[in-house]
PDB file of C-alpha atoms in Angstrom:
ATOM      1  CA  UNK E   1      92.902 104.129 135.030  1.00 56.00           C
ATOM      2  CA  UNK E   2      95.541 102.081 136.742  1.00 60.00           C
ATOM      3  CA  UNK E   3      99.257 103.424 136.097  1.00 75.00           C
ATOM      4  CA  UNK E   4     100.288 101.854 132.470  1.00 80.00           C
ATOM      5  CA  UNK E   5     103.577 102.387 130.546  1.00 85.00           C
ATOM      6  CA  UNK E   6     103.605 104.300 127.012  1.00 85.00           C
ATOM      7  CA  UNK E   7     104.007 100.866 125.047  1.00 88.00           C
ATOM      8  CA  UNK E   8     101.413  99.224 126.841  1.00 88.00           C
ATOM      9  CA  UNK E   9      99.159 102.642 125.781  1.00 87.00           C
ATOM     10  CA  UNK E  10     100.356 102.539 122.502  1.00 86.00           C
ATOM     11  CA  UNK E  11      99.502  98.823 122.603  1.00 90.00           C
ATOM     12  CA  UNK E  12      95.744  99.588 123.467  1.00 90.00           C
ATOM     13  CA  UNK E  13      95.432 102.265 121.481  1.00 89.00           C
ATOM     14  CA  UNK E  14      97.185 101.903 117.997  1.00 90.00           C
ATOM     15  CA  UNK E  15      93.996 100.229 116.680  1.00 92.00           C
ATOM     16  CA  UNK E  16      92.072 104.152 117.364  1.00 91.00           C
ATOM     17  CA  UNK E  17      95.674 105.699 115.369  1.00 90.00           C
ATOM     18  CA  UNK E  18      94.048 103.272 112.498  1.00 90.00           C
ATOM     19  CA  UNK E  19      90.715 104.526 112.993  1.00 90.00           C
ATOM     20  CA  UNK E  20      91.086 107.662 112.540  1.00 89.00           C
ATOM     21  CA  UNK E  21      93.636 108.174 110.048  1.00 88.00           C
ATOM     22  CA  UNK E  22      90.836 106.045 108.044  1.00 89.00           C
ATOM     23  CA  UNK E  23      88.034 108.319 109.538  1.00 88.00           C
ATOM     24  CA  UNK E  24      89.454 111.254 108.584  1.00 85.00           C
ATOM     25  CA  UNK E  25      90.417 109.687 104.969  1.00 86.00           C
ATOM     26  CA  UNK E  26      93.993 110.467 105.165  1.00 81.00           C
ATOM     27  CA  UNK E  27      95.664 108.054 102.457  1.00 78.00           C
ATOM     28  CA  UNK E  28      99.153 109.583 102.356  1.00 78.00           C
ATOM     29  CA  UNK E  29     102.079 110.262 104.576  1.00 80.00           C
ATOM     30  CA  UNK E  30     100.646 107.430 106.697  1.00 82.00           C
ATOM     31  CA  UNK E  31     104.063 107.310 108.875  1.00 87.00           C
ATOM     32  CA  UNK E  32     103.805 111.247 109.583  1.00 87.00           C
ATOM     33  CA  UNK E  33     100.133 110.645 110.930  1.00 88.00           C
ATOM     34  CA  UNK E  34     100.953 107.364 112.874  1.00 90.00           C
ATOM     35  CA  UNK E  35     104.049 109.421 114.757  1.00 91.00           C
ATOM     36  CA  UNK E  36     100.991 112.329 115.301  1.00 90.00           C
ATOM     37  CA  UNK E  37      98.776 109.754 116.507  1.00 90.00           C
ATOM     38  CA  UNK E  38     101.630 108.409 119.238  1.00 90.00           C
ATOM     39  CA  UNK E  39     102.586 111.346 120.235  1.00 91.00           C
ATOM     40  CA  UNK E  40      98.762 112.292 120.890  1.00 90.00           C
ATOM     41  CA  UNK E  41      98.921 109.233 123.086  1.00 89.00           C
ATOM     42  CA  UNK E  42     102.170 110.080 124.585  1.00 89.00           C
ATOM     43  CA  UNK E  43     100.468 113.491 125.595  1.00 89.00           C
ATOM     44  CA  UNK E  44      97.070 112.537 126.426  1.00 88.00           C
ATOM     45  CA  UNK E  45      98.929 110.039 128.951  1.00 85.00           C
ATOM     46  CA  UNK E  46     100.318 113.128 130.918  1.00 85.00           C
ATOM     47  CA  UNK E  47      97.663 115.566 130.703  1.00 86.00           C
ATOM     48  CA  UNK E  48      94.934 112.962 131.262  1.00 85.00           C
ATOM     49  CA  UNK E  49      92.976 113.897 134.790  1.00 84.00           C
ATOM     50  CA  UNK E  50      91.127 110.494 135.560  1.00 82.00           C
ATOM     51  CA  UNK E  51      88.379 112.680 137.715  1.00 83.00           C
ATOM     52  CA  UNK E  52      87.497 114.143 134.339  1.00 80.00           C
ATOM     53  CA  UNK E  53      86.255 110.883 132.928  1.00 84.00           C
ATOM     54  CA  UNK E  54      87.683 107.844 131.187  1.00 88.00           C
ATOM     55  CA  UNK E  55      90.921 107.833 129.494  1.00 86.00           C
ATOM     56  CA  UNK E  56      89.838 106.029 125.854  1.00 89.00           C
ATOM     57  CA  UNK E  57      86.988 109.058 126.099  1.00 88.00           C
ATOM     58  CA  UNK E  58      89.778 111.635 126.950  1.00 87.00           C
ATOM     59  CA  UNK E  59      92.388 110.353 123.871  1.00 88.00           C
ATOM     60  CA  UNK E  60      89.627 110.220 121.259  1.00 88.00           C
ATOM     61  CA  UNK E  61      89.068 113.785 120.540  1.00 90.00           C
ATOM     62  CA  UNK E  62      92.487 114.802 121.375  1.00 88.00           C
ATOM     63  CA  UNK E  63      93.775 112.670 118.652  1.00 90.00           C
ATOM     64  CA  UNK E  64      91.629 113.476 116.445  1.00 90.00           C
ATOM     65  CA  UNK E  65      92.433 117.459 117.194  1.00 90.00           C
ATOM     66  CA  UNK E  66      96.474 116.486 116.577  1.00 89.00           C
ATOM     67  CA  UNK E  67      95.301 114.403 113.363  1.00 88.00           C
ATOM     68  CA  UNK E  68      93.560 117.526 112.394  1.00 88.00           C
ATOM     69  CA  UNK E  69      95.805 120.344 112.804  1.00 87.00           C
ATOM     70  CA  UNK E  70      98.264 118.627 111.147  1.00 86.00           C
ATOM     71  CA  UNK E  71      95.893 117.530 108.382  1.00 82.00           C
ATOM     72  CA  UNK E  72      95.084 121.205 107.986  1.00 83.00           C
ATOM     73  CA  UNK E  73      99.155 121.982 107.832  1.00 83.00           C
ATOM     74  CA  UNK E  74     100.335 119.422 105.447  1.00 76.00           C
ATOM     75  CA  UNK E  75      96.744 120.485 102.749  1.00 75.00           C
ATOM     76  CA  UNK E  76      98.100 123.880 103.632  1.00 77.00           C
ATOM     77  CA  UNK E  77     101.620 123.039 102.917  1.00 72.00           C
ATOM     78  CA  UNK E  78     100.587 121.383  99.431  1.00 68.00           C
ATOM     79  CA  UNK E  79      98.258 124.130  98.422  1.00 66.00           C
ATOM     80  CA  UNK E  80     101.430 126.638  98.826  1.00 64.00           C
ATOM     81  CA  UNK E  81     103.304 124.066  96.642  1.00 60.00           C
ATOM     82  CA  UNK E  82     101.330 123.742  94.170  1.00 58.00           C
ATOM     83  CA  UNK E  83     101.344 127.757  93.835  1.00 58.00           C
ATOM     84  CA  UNK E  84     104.443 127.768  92.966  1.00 55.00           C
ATOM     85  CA  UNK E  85     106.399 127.697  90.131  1.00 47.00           C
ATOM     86  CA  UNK E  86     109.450 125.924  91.535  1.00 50.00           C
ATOM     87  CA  UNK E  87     107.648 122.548  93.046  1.00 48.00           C
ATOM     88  CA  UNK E  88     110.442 120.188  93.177  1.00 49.00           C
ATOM     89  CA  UNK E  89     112.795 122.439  94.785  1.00 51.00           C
ATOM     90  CA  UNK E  90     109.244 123.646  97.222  1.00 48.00           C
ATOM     91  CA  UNK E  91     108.580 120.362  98.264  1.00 48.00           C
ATOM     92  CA  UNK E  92     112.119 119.236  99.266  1.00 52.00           C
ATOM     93  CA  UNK E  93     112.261 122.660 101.478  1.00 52.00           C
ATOM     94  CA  UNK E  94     109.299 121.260 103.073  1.00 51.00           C
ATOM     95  CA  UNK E  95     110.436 117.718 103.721  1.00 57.00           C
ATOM     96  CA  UNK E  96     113.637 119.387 105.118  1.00 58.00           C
ATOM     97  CA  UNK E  97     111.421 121.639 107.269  1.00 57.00           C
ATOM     98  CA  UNK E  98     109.296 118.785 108.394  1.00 57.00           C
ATOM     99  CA  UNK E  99     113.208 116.800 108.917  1.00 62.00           C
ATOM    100  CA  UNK E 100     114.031 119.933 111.088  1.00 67.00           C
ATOM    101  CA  UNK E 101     111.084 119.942 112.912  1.00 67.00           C
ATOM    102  CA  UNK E 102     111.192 116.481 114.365  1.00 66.00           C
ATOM    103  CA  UNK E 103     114.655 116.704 114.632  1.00 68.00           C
ATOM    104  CA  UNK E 104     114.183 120.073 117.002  1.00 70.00           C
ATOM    105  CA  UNK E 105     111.681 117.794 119.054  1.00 72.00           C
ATOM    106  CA  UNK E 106     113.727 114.627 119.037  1.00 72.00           C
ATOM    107  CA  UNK E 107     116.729 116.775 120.641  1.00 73.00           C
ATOM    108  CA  UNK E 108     114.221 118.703 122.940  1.00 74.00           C
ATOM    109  CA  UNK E 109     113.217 114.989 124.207  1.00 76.00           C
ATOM    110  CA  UNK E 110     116.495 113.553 124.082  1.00 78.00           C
ATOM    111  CA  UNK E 111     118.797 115.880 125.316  1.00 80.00           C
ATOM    112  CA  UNK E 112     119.036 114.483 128.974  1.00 83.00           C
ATOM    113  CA  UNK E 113     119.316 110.888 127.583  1.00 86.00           C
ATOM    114  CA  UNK E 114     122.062 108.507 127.862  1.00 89.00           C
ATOM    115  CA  UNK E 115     123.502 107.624 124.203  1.00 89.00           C
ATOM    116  CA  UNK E 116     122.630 104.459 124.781  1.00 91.00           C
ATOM    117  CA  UNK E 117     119.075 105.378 125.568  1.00 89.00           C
ATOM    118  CA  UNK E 118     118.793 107.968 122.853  1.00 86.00           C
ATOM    119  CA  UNK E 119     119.325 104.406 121.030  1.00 87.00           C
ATOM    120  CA  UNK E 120     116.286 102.795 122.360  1.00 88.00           C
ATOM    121  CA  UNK E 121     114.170 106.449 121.664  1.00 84.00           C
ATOM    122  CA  UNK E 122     114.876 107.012 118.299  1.00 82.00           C
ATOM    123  CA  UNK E 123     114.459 103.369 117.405  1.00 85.00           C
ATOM    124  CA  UNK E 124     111.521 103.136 119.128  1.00 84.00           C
ATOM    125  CA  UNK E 125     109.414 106.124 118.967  1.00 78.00           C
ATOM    126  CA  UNK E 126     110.574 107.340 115.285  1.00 75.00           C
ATOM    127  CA  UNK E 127     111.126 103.960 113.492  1.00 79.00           C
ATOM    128  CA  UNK E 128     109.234 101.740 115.665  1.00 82.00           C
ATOM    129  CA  UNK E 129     111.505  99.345 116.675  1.00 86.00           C
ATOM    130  CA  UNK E 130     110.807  96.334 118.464  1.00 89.00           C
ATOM    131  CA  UNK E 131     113.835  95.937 121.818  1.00 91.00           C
ATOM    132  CA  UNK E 132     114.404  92.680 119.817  1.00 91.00           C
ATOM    133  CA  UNK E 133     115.328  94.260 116.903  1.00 90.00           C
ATOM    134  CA  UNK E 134     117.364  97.201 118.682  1.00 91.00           C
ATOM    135  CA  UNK E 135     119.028  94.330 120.609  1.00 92.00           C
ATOM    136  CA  UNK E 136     119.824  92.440 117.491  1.00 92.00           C
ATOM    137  CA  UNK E 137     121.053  96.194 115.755  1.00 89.00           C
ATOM    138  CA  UNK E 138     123.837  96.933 119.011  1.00 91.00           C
ATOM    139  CA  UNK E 139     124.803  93.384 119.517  1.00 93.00           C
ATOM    140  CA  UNK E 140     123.056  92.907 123.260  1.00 93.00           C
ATOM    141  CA  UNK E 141     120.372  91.363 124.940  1.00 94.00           C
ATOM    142  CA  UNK E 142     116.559  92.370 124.882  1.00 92.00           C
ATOM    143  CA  UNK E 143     116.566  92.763 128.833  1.00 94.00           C
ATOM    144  CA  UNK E 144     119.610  95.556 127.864  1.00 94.00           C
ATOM    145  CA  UNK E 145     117.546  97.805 125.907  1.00 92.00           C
ATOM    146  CA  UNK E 146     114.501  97.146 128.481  1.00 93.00           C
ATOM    147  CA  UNK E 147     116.730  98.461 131.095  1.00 93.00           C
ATOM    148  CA  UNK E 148     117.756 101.414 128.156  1.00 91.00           C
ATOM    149  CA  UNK E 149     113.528 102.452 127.752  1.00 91.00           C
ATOM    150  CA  UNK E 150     113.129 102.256 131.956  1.00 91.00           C
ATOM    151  CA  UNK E 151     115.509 104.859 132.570  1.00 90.00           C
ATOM    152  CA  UNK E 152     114.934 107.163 129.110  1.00 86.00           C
ATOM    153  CA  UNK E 153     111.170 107.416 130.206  1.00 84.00           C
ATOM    154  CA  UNK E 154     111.927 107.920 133.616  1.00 85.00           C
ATOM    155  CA  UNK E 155     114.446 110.625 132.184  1.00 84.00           C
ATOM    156  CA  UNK E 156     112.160 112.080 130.353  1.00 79.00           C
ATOM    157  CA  UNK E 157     109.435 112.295 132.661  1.00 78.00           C
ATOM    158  CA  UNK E 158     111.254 114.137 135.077  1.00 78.00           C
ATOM    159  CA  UNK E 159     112.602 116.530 133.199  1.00 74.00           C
ATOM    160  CA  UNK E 160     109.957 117.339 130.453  1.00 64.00           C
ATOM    161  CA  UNK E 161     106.790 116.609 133.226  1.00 60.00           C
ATOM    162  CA  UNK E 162     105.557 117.439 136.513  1.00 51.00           C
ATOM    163  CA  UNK E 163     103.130 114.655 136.891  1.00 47.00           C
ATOM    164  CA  UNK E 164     102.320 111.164 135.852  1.00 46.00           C
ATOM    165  CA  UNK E 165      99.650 109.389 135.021  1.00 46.00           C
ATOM    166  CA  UNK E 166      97.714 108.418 137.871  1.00 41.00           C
TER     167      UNK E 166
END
């Protein structure tokens, strides 16, 4: 596999996010499981060995092992709820939990990150963003928040990985 960029990835590969949300007949929370299924991919990029076969074999069953764990937390998560005798209250702890999660990861990711390309990362990866429509949002050019995602992934690879894909 030739040396590709995260978008171009997610690109490819967003139809299989699709596939197997539908395969594994999840029909709620489809945002929570489309972030699962690009962060599979963002993953799978890195830990991806291209001896060990070919990449769209590779991504496959790890996807489908992220889809599934958190499949597994989220029916384990409800089953608690429904339990209990307090569900509205239950459920909002959750959602806050779930909040604090991602926010925990966000800041792991981020932390090294410019603010303007904490910008580009959080309108990209958790609202999914277009650079058009984060260019339009700060009031600059597309080839601005380009230059933003360039460095933040280079940022982020450095810091957060030891390799890249080859």
């Amino acid at each position: 596999m030739s040396k590709k960029t995260f978008e171009e990835l997610l690109q490819q590969f967003e139809p299989m996010i699709y596939h197997m949300m539908k395969r594994l007949n999840i029909y709620e929370n489809h945002q929570a499981f489309y972030q699962v299924g690009c962060i599979a991919i963002w993953e799978a990029m890195f830990s991806y060995i291209e001896d060990k076969g070919q990449f769209p074999a590779y991504l496959y069953p790890f996807m489908k092992g992220r889809m599934l764990s958190e499949l597994s937390e989220h029916t384990k998560r409800t089953e608690d709820l429904l339990d209990s005798s307090d569900t509205i209250d239950e459920t909002i702890m959750v959602n806050d939990f779930y909040d604090i999660e991602m926010k925990s990861i966000v800041e792991d990711l981020t932390r090294t990150l410019s603010p303007l390309q904490k910008k580009w990362f959080i309108g990209y990866c958790l609202y999914g963003k277009t650079p058009s429509e984060i260019a339009v949002e700060e009031n600059v050019t597309v080839s601005a928040v380009k230059s933003w995602r360039r460095e933040a992934i280079k940022r982020i690879r450095a810091v957060h990985f030891d390799y890249h894909v080859r």
